[in-house]
Each structure stands twice: as C-alpha cells, then as structure tokens.
PDB file of C-alpha atoms in Angstrom:
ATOM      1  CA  UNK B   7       4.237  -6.535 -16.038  1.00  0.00           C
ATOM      2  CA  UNK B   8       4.568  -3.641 -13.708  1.00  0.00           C
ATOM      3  CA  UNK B   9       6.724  -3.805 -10.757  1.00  0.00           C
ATOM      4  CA  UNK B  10       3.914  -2.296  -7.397  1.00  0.00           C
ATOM      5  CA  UNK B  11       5.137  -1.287  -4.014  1.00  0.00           C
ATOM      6  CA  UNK B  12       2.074  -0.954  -1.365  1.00  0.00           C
ATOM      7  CA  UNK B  13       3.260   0.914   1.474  1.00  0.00           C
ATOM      8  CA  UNK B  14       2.310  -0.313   5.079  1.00  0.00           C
ATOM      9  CA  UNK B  15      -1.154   1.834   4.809  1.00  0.00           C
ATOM     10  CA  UNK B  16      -2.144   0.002   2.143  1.00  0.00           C
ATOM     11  CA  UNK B  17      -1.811  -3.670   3.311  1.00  0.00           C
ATOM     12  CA  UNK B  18      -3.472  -2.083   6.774  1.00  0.00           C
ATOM     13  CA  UNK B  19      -6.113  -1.078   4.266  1.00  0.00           C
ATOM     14  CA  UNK B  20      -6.495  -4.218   2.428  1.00  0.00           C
ATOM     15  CA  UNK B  21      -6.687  -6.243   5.417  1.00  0.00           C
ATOM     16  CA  UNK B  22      -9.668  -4.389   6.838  1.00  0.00           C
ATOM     17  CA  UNK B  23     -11.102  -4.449   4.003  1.00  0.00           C
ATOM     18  CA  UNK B  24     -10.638  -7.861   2.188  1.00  0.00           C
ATOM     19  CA  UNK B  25     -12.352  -7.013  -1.087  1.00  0.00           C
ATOM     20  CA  UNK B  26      -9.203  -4.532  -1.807  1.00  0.00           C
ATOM     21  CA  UNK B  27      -7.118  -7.041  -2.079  1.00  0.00           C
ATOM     22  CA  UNK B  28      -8.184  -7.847  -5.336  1.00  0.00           C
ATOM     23  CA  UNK B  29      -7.550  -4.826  -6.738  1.00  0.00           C
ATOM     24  CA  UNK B  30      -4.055  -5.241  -6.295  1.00  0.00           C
ATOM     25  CA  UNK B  31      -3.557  -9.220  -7.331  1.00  0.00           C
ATOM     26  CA  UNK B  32      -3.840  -9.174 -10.912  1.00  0.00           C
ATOM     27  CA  UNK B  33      -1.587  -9.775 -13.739  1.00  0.00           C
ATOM     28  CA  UNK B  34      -0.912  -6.685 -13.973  1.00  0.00           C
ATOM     29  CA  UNK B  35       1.463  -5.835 -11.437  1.00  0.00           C
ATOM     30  CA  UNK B  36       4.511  -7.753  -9.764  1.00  0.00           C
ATOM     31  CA  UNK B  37       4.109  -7.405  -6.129  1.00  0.00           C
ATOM     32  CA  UNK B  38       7.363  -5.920  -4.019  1.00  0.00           C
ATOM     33  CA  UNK B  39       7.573  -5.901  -0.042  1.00  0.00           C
ATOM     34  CA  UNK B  40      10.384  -3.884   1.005  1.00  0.00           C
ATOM     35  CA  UNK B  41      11.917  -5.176   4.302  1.00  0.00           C
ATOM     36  CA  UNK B  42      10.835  -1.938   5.689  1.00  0.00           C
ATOM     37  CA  UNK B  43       6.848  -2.803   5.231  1.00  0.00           C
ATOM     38  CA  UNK B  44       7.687  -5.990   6.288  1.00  0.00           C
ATOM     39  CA  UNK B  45       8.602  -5.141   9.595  1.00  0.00           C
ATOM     40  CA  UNK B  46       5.987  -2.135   9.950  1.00  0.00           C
ATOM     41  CA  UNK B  47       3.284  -4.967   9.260  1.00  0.00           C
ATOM     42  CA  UNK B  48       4.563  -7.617  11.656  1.00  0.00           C
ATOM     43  CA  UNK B  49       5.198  -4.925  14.322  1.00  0.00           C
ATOM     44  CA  UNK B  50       1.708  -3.809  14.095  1.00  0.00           C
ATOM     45  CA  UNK B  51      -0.132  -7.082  14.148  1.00  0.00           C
ATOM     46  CA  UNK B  52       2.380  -8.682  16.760  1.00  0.00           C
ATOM     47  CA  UNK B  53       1.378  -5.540  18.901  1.00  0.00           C
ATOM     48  CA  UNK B  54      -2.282  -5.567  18.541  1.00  0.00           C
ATOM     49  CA  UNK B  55      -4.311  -6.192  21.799  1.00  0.00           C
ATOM     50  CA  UNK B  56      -6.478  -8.495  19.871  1.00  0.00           C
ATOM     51  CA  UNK B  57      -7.441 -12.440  21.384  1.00  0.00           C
ATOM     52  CA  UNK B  58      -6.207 -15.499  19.694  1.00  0.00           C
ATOM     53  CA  UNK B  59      -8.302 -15.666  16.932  1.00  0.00           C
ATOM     54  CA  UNK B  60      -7.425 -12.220  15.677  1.00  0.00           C
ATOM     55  CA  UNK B  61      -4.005 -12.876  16.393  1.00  0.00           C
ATOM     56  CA  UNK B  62      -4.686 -15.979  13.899  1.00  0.00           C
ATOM     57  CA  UNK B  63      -6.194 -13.389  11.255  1.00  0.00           C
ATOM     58  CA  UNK B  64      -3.625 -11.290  11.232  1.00  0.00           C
ATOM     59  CA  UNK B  65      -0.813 -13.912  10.893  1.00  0.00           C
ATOM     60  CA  UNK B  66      -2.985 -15.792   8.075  1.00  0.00           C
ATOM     61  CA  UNK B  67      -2.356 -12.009   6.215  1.00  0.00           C
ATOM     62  CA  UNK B  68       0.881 -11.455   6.759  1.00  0.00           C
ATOM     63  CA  UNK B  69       1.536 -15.772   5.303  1.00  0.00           C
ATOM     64  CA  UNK B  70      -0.510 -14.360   2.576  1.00  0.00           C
ATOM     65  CA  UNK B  71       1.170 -10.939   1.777  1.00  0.00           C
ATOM     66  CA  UNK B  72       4.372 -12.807   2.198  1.00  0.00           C
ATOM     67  CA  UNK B  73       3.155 -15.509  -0.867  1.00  0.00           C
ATOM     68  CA  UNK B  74       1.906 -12.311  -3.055  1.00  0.00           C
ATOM     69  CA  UNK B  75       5.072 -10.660  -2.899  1.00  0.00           C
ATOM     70  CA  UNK B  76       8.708 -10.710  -3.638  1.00  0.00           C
ATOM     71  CA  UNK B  77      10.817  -9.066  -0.911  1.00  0.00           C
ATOM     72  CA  UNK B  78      13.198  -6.815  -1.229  1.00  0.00           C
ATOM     73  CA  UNK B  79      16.343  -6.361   1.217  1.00  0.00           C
ATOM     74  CA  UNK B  80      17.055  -3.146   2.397  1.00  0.00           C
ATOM     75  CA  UNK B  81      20.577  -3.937   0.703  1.00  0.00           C
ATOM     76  CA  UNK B  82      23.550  -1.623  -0.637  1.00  0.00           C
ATOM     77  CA  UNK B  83      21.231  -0.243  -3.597  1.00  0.00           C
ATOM     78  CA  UNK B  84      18.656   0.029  -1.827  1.00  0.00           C
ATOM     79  CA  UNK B  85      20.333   2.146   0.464  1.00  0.00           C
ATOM     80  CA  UNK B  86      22.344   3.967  -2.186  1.00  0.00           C
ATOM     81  CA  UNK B  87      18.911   5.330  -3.514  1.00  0.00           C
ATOM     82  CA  UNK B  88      17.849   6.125   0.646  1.00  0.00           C
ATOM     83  CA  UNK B  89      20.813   8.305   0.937  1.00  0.00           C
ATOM     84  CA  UNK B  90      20.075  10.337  -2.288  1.00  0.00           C
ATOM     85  CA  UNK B  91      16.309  10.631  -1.290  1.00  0.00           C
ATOM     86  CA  UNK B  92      17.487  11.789   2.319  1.00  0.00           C
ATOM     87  CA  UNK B  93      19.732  13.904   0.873  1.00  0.00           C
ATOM     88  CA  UNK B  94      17.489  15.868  -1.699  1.00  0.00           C
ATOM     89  CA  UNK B  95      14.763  16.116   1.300  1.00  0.00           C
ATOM     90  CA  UNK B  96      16.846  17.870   3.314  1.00  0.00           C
ATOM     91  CA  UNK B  97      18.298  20.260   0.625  1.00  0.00           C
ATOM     92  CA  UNK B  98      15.056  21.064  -0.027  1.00  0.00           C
ATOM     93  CA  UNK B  99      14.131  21.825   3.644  1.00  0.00           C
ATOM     94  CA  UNK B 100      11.450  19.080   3.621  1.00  0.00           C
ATOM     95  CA  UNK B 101      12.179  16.308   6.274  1.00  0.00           C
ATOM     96  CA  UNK B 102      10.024  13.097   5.553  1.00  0.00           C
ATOM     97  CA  UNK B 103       9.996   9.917   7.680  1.00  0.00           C
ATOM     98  CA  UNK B 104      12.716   7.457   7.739  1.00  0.00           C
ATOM     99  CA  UNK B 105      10.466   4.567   6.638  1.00  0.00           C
ATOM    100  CA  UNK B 106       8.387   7.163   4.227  1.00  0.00           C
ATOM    101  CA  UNK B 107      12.459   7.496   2.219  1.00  0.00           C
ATOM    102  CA  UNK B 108      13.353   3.538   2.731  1.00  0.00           C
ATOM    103  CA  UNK B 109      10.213   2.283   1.010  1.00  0.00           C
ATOM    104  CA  UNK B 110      10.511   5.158  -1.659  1.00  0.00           C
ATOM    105  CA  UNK B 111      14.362   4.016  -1.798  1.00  0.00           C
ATOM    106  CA  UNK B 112      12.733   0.660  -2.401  1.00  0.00           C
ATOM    107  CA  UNK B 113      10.498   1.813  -5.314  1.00  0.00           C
ATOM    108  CA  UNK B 114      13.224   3.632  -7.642  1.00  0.00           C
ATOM    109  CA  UNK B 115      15.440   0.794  -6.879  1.00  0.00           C
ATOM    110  CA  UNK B 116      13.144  -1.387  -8.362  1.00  0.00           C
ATOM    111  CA  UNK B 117      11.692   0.480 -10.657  1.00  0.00           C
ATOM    112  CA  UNK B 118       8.641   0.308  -9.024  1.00  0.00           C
ATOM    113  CA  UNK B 119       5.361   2.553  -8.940  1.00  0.00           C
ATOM    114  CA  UNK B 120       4.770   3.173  -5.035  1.00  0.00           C
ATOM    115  CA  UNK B 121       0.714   3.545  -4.008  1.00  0.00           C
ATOM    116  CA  UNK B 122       0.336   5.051  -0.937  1.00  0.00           C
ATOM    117  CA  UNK B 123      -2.819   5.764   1.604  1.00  0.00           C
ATOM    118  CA  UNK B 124      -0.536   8.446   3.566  1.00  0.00           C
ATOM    119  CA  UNK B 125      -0.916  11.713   2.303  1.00  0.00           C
ATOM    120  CA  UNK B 126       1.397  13.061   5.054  1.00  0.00           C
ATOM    121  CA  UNK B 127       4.200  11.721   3.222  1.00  0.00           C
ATOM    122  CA  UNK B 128       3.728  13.097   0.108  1.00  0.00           C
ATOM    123  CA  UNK B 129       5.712  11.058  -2.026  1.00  0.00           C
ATOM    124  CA  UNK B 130       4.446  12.130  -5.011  1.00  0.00           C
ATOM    125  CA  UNK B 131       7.080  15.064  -4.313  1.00  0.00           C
ATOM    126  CA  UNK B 132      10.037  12.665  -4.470  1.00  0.00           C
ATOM    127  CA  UNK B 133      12.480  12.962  -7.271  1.00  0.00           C
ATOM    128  CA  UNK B 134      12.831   9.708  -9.677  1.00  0.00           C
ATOM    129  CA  UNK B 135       9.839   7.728  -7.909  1.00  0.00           C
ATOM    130  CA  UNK B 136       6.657   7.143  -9.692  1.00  0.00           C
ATOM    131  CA  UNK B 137       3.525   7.480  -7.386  1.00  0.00           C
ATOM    132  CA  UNK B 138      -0.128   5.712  -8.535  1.00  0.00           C
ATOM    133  CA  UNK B 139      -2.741   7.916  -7.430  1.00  0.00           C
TER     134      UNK B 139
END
C-alpha cells in the first residue's frame, strides 16, 4: 500500500466537491495528514463566515479527514527533512512557502507521494519527494 499526502488544496477540493473523495479512499493508498494540513484545514473552516449549519459541514469533514488519515507530527525528522528542503530552495535561489516545505518535509519523511492542486508551489521541483500528477 502506498503511503498519500493531500496537501490543504486538495481536502479544500474534496470537500466542495464530495464525489472526489472517493478517488482518494481506496486500498490503494495509506492516508497521511501532516500537522501542517491539519492546522491549514481547521484554520480555514474555523474562519469561514458561514451560519451554523455550514459550520456543522465543515466540522463533520474535518471528523472525517481526521478518521481517513494517520497524522503525522511535525517532529525532529520531520523537521530534519524541512531544514534540508529549506536549505536546497534557497541554494537554488527559489524561495517556496513555509507550509509548501513542511508538508513536502512530511512526504519524504514518510515516504510518501504528495498530490497537490497548487501549481504555485511547484513541488514537483523538490529534491527526494515524489509528486502524483
């Protein structure tokens, strides 16, 4: 089974669009959250200007992407892998978002293929981390 990181566009996707979701709940893959897209997520749907049943909604996702997932710390490795990433970007003159490197810090620690919805961050250009188109 292959280890999946979704990155915080991706979940955003999935819950607009609920029939994604299935794509991504299979067999196939073991589900990782880095702590990183865990707080991106919550931070988003706490700060939505939505009433109380969206509000519901989006906590009923976040329960659920919690249950699909195993989380993963932002721990000594972790970081460890952040600090090389960081490191390489900036070598290479090519800054990239603090979250962008912590959840592709996540991905190589874990072994992980990363799917992303933000082309911005280009992660495909990362040393070490494998990207699914």
């Amino acid at each position: 089974m292959e280890k999946l990181v979704l990155d915080s566009t991706v979940w955003i996707d999935i819950e607009r669009n609920n029939s994604a979701l299935d794509d991504v709940l299979s067999d196939d893959y073991q589900l990782i959250l880095p702590a990183v897209v865990s707080a991106e997520l919550r931070y988003k749907f706490a700060n939505y200007l939505m009433g109380p049943e969206k509000q519901q909604e989006a906590r009923n996702f976040l329960a659920l992407v919690e249950s699909v997932c195993d989380f993963a710390p932002f721990d000594t490795y972790v970081v460890e892998k952040y600090v090389d990433l960081r490191s390489y970007c900036k070598r290479e003159g090519a800054p990239r978002s603090v979250h962008d490197l912590m959840i592709a810090a996540t991905a190589v620690t874990y072994g992980a293929l990363l799917k992303s919805a933000d082309n911005k961050a280009k992660f495909e250009e990362l040393p070490n981390l494998r990207v699914l188109p």
